[in-house]
Amino acid sequence: MSDCLFCKIIKGEIPSQVVYENEAVMIFKDIAPVAPTHWLAIPKSHIDNIYDPRLVDGELLQSIFAAIQHVSEAEGLSENGFRVIVNYGNDAGEAVPHLHFHLIAGRKLNWPPG
Ligand code: 5GP
Ligand code: ZN
């Protein structure tokens, strides 16, 4: 989508610090990290949110989690643990309408979240 912030990041129109990418998925550093490690895992195809039918009918979600598994292991996040979060809607504070999974690590994370 031409006016989507994360689509612009995928196209390189907005710079980002890429941690990992393949043909379907990109993982990059969040611009305002809430922990020592804060990355965003996104599909390269524009997906609005968790209600997109392509997430339950196809291989996209498998690709995203394969990338999350690979990178979290390769970068050592799995050692002490980490959190994977999707914010949906106003109450959750969703700000960018391109599906993204926050990967947050590197400190003790509170539960329940604020
Ligand atoms: P949400 O609140 O929608 O779940 O998360 C959106 C995330 O995108 C926020 O954590 C925010 O810091 C991050 N973000 C917003 N704009 C940019 C940007 O231009 N570059 C990067 N790397 N992250 C961004
Ligand atoms: Zn997009």
XYZ file of C-alpha atoms and ligand atoms in Angstrom:
139
model
C 0.000 0.000 0.000
C 1.592 3.244 -1.142
C 0.820 5.360 1.927
C 1.629 2.644 4.484
C 4.623 3.398 6.727
C 5.824 -0.203 6.961
C 5.364 -0.778 3.211
C 7.665 2.219 2.718
C 10.196 0.637 5.086
C 10.005 -2.621 3.107
C 10.628 -0.721 -0.139
C 13.561 1.131 1.457
C 11.847 4.511 1.052
C 12.172 4.976 4.808
C 15.451 3.759 6.330
C 15.415 1.032 8.964
C 17.848 -1.252 10.739
C 17.083 -4.671 9.305
C 17.776 -7.659 11.548
C 16.601 -10.329 9.109
C 14.674 -10.649 5.889
C 13.621 -13.202 3.336
C 11.181 -13.095 0.444
C 8.116 -13.008 2.708
C 9.166 -11.482 6.021
C 11.238 -8.597 7.366
C 12.408 -8.069 10.945
C 13.754 -4.635 11.843
C 14.526 -2.578 14.926
C 11.713 -0.516 16.437
C 12.487 3.201 16.273
C 11.365 3.717 19.895
C 12.508 0.612 21.754
C 10.821 -0.234 25.059
C 13.546 -2.732 26.009
C 17.195 -3.406 25.066
C 15.913 -5.549 22.205
C 12.740 -4.411 20.434
C 12.184 -5.631 16.911
C 9.177 -5.710 14.594
C 8.457 -8.768 12.446
C 6.242 -7.939 9.471
C 4.963 -9.647 6.337
C 6.331 -8.012 3.179
C 2.885 -8.142 1.623
C 0.561 -5.532 3.092
C -1.720 -7.133 5.673
C -3.925 -4.733 7.627
C -4.333 -6.692 10.827
C -5.019 -10.065 12.481
C -8.404 -10.396 10.757
C -6.972 -10.715 7.271
C -8.186 -14.080 5.846
C -4.725 -14.772 4.385
C -3.512 -15.441 7.929
C -5.762 -18.452 8.366
C -5.753 -19.623 4.761
C -2.206 -19.863 3.508
C 1.410 -20.024 4.520
C 2.013 -16.429 5.535
C 1.713 -16.941 9.288
C 3.994 -19.973 9.036
C 6.578 -17.813 7.295
C 6.381 -15.145 9.982
C 6.804 -17.619 12.815
C 9.559 -19.496 10.997
C 11.439 -16.177 10.809
C 10.724 -15.408 14.475
C 11.943 -18.872 15.510
C 15.086 -18.563 13.407
C 16.085 -15.042 14.440
C 15.267 -15.382 18.140
C 17.487 -18.474 18.315
C 20.253 -17.064 16.126
C 20.409 -13.775 18.055
C 20.255 -15.427 21.476
C 16.833 -14.164 22.573
C 15.633 -17.644 23.437
C 18.268 -17.951 26.197
C 16.601 -15.636 28.731
C 13.215 -15.383 27.057
C 11.331 -12.764 25.152
C 7.818 -11.563 24.410
C 5.892 -11.561 21.125
C 3.059 -9.035 20.989
C 0.455 -7.945 18.469
C -1.502 -4.826 19.357
C -4.956 -4.663 17.795
C -7.256 -1.663 17.975
C -7.488 1.426 20.153
C -7.353 -0.177 23.577
C -4.151 -2.013 22.669
C -2.592 1.137 21.220
C -2.220 -0.118 17.661
C -0.623 2.748 15.714
C 0.522 1.300 12.381
C -2.106 -0.578 10.333
C 0.323 -3.080 8.765
C 0.414 -6.338 10.739
C 3.470 -6.468 12.982
C 4.719 -8.678 15.758
C 6.757 -6.944 18.450
C 9.712 -8.992 19.719
C 10.776 -7.594 23.069
C 13.701 -8.864 25.136
C 16.740 -7.988 27.197
C 15.157 -7.155 30.533
C 12.644 -8.626 32.964
C 9.213 -7.891 31.478
C 6.289 -7.099 33.732
C 3.116 -9.155 33.727
C 0.336 -8.215 33.316
C 1.409 -5.636 30.749
C 0.352 -2.040 31.411
P 1.890 -0.505 17.405
O 1.644 0.515 18.459
O 1.122 -0.227 16.139
O 1.695 -1.924 17.903
O 3.440 -0.436 17.072
C 3.979 0.385 16.106
C 5.463 0.433 16.373
O 6.114 0.971 15.243
C 5.858 1.302 17.572
O 6.555 0.500 18.534
C 6.742 2.380 16.955
O 7.818 2.766 17.792
C 7.205 1.736 15.672
N 7.496 2.693 14.619
C 6.727 3.749 14.227
N 7.297 4.400 13.212
C 8.464 3.752 12.940
C 9.495 3.975 11.967
O 9.475 4.889 11.150
N 10.547 3.096 11.990
C 10.622 2.062 12.893
N 11.695 1.266 12.827
N 9.650 1.823 13.797
C 8.596 2.670 13.832
Zn 1.787 -1.886 4.541
